[in-house]
XYZ file of C-alpha atoms in Angstrom:
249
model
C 5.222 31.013 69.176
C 6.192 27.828 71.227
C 3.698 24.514 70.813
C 3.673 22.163 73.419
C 1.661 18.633 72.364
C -1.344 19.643 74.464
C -1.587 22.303 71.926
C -1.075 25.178 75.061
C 1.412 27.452 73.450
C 4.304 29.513 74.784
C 3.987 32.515 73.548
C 6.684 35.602 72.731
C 4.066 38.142 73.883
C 2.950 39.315 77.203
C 2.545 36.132 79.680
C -0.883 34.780 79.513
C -2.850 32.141 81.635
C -2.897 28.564 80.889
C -5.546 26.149 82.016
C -3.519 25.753 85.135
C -3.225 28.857 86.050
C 0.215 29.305 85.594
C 1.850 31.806 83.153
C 3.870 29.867 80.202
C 5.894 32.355 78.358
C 8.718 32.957 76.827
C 10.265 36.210 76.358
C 11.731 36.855 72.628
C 13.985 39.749 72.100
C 14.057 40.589 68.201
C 17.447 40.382 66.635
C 18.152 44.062 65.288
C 21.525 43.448 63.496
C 22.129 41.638 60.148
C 25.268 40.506 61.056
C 25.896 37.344 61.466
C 21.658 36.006 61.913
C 22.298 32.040 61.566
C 24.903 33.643 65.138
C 23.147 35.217 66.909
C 19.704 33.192 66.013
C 21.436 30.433 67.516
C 22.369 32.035 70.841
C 18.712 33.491 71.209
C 17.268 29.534 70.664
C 19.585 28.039 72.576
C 18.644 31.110 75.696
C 14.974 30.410 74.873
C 15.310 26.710 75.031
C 17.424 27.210 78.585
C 14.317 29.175 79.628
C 12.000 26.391 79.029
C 13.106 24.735 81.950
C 12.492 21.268 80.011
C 12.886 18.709 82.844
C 9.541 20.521 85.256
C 7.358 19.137 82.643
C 7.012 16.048 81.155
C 4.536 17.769 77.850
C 6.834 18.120 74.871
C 7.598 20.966 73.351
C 7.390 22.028 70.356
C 8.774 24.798 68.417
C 7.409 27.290 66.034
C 10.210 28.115 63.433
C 7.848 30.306 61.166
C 6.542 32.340 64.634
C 10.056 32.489 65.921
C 11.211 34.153 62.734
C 8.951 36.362 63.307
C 9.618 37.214 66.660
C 13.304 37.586 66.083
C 12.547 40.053 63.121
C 14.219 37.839 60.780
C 13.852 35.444 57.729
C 13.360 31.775 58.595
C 16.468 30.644 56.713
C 18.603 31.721 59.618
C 16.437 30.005 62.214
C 16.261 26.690 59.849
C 20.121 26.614 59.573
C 20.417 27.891 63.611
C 17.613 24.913 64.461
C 20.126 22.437 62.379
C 23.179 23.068 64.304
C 20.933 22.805 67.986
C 20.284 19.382 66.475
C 23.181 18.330 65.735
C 24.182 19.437 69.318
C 21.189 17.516 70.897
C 19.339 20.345 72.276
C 16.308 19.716 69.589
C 15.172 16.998 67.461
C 13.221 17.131 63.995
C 10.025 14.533 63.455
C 9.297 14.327 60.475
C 5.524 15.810 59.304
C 5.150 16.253 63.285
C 7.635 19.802 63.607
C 10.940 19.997 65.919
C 10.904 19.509 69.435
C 13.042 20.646 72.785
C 15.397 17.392 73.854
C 14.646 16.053 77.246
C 17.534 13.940 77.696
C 17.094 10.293 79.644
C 18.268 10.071 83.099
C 21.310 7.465 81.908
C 22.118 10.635 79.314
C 22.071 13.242 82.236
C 24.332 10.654 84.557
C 26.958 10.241 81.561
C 27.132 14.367 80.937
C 27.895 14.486 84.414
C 30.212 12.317 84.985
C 31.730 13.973 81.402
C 31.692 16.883 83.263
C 33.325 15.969 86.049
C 36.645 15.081 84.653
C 36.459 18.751 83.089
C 35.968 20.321 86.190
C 37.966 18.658 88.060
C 41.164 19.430 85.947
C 39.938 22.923 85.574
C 40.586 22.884 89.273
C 44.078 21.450 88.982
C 45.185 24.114 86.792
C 43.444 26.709 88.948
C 45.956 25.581 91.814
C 48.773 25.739 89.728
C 48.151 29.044 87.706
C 45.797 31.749 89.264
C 46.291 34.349 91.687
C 44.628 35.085 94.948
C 42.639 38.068 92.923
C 41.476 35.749 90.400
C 40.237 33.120 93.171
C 38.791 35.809 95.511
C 35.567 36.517 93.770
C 34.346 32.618 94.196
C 34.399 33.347 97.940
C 32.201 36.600 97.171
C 29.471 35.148 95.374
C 28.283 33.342 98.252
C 28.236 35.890 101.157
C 24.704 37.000 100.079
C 22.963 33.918 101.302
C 24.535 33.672 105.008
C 22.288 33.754 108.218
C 19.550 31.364 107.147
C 18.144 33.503 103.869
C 19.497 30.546 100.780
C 16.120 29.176 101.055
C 13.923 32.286 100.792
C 16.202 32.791 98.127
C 16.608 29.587 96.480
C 15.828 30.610 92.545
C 19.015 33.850 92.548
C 21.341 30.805 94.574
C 20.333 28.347 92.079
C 21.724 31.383 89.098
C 25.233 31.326 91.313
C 25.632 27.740 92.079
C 25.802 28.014 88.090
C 27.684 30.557 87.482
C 30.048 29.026 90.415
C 31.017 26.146 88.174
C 30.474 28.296 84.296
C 33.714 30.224 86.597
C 35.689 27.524 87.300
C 36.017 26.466 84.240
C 36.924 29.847 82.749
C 39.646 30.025 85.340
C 41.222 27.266 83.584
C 42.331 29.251 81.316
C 42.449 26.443 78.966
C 40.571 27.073 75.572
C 40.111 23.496 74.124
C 38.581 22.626 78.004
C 36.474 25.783 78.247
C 35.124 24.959 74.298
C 34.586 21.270 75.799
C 32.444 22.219 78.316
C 30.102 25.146 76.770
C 27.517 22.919 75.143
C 27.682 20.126 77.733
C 26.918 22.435 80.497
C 24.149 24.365 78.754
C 22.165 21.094 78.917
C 23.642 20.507 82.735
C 22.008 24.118 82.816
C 18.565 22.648 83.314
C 19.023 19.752 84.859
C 20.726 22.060 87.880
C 17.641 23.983 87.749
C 15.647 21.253 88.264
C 17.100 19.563 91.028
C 18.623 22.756 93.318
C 16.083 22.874 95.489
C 15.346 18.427 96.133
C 16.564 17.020 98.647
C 18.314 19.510 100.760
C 20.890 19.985 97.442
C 20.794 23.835 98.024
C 22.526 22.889 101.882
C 25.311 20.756 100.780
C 26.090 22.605 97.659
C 26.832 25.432 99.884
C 29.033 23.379 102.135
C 30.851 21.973 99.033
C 31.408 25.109 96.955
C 33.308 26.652 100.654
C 35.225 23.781 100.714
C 36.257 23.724 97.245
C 37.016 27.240 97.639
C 39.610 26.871 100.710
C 41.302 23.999 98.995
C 41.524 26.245 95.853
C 43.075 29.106 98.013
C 45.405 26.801 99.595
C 46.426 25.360 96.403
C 45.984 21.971 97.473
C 45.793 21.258 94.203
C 44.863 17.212 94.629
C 42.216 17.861 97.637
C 40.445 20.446 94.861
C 40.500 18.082 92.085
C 38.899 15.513 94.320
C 35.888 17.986 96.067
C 35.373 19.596 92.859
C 34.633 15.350 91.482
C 32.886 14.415 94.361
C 30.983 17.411 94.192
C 29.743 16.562 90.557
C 29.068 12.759 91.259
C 27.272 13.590 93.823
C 24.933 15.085 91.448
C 25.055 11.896 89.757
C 24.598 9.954 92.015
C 21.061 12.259 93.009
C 20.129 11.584 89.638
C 20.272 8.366 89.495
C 18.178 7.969 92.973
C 15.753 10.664 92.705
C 15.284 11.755 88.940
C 12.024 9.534 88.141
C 10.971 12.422 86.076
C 13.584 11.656 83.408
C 12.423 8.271 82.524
C-alpha cells in the first residue's frame, strides 16, 4: 500500500474514497515469474510511480515496500534492491527512520531535463531526415487524425497518451542506441511533468500545430528546419515551465 504524509493511503485494491471524494488508487499487477524479480520489480515501480501523477499534488508520497511486496507476490529483497536503483535514478528518495518517498523534482530540475532533452530530440530528428523511409515516418502523421474537427479537448487525457508517445517515437526512429538509452529515464520523469501541464494554457492547441509541422519538415527531409521545430518545440515547454509551474516550487 502507498502512504502519502496525510496518512490517506493509495491502495493496490479496489479504488476507495478519500476525504475528498476522489478515488486514490493504484492498480498493482502481481509479478507471476521468478525470473529476473529485482527486473521486472523495477519496471512495475517505476509504472506505479508514473501513475502517481506526482506534480497534481503537492502531499508527499510515500511508499510501502513491505505492502508492495506483497502486492507484487514477491519477497521484499527484490523491491529493496529495485527501490535502490529508482534512487539512484532520482525517481525516489530514502529518509532515514521516516520511509522512501516519490521525487517531485524542482521547477529549475524540470527546466534543465528539458532543455537535456531537447538536444536529444532534436538530433533524433536529424538522423530521422537522413535515414528513415516514408513508411517509417508515415505513422507520426496517423496518430493524430483521431482528434480533427474540434474533439482534442473532449478528449484531452487519450491526446495527452499520444503527444507522448509522439516524442517516446521520435526518438526510437533514431535508430541510435546510446541516444535512445539516453533518453529512457530522462523522459520517464518528463512523463509526468507532460501530464501535468497538457491541458494549461492552451498547450494541447499548439502542440498539435507543432507536432504537424514537425511532421512535414520530417517528410520533406528538411533535415535543419526539423532539428529546429522539434527544439523549439521542447523549449517551449521550458519556457511554460518556467512561467506557469508555481506548483513545483
Amino acid at each position: 500500500m502507498l502512504f502519502m504524509s496525510t496518512g490517506e493511503p493509495f491502495s493496490s485494491r479496489p479504488p476507495t474514497e478519500t476525504r475528498s471524494g476522489q478515488a486514490a488508487s493504484v492498480a498493482v499487477e502481481p509479478i507471476a515469474s521468478p525470473a529476473s524479480f529485482k527486473s521486472r520489480a523495477y519496471t512495475a515501480l517505476r509504472n506505479v510511480i508514473v501513475s502517481l501523477d506526482v506534480y497534481r499534488q503537492r502531499s508527499e508520497v510515500r511508499l510501502d515496500e513491505r505492502r508492495l511486496a506483497q502486492d507484487f507476490g514477491i519477497s521484499r529483497t527484490p523491491v529493496r534492491e529495485a527501490m535502490a536503483q529508482l534512487e539512484r535514478e532520482g525517481f525516489v528518495r530514502s529518509v532515514p527512520r521516516r520511509g522512501i518517498y516519490v521525487v517531485r523534482k524542482t521547477k529549475r530540475e524540470v527546466i534543465e531535463m528539458i532543455t537535456a532533452w531537447a538536444a536529444l530530440e532534436s538530433m533524433a530528428a536529424r538522423l530521422i531526415t537522413e535515414n528513415a523511409g516514408d513508411e517509417d515516418i508515415a505513422p507520426l502523421r496517423t496518430m493524430f487524425s483521431k482528434f480533427e474537427n474540434g474533439e482534442l479537448h473532449a478528449r484531452l487525457d487519450e491526446y495527452s497518451e499520444v503527444n507522448i508517445e509522439f516524442h517516446q517515437t521520435i526518438i526510437r526512429m533514431s535508430r541510435n542506441s546510446v541516444l535512445i538509452a539516453l533518453a529512457e529515464n530522462l523522459f520517464t520523469h518528463m512523463r509526468m511533468i507532460r501530464m501535468k501541464t497538457i491541458g494549461e494554457q492552451d498547450r494541447a492547441d499548439r502542440s498539435i500545430h507543432d507536432h504537424m509541422h514537425i511532421i512535414k519538415a520530417l517528410e520533406a527531409r528538411d533535415t535543419a528546419r526539423a532539428e529546429e521545430l522539434v527544439r523549439t518545440h521542447a523549449l517551449g515547454l521550458a519556457e511554460h515551465v518556467g512561467k506557469y509551474a508555481d506548483y513545483l516550487d
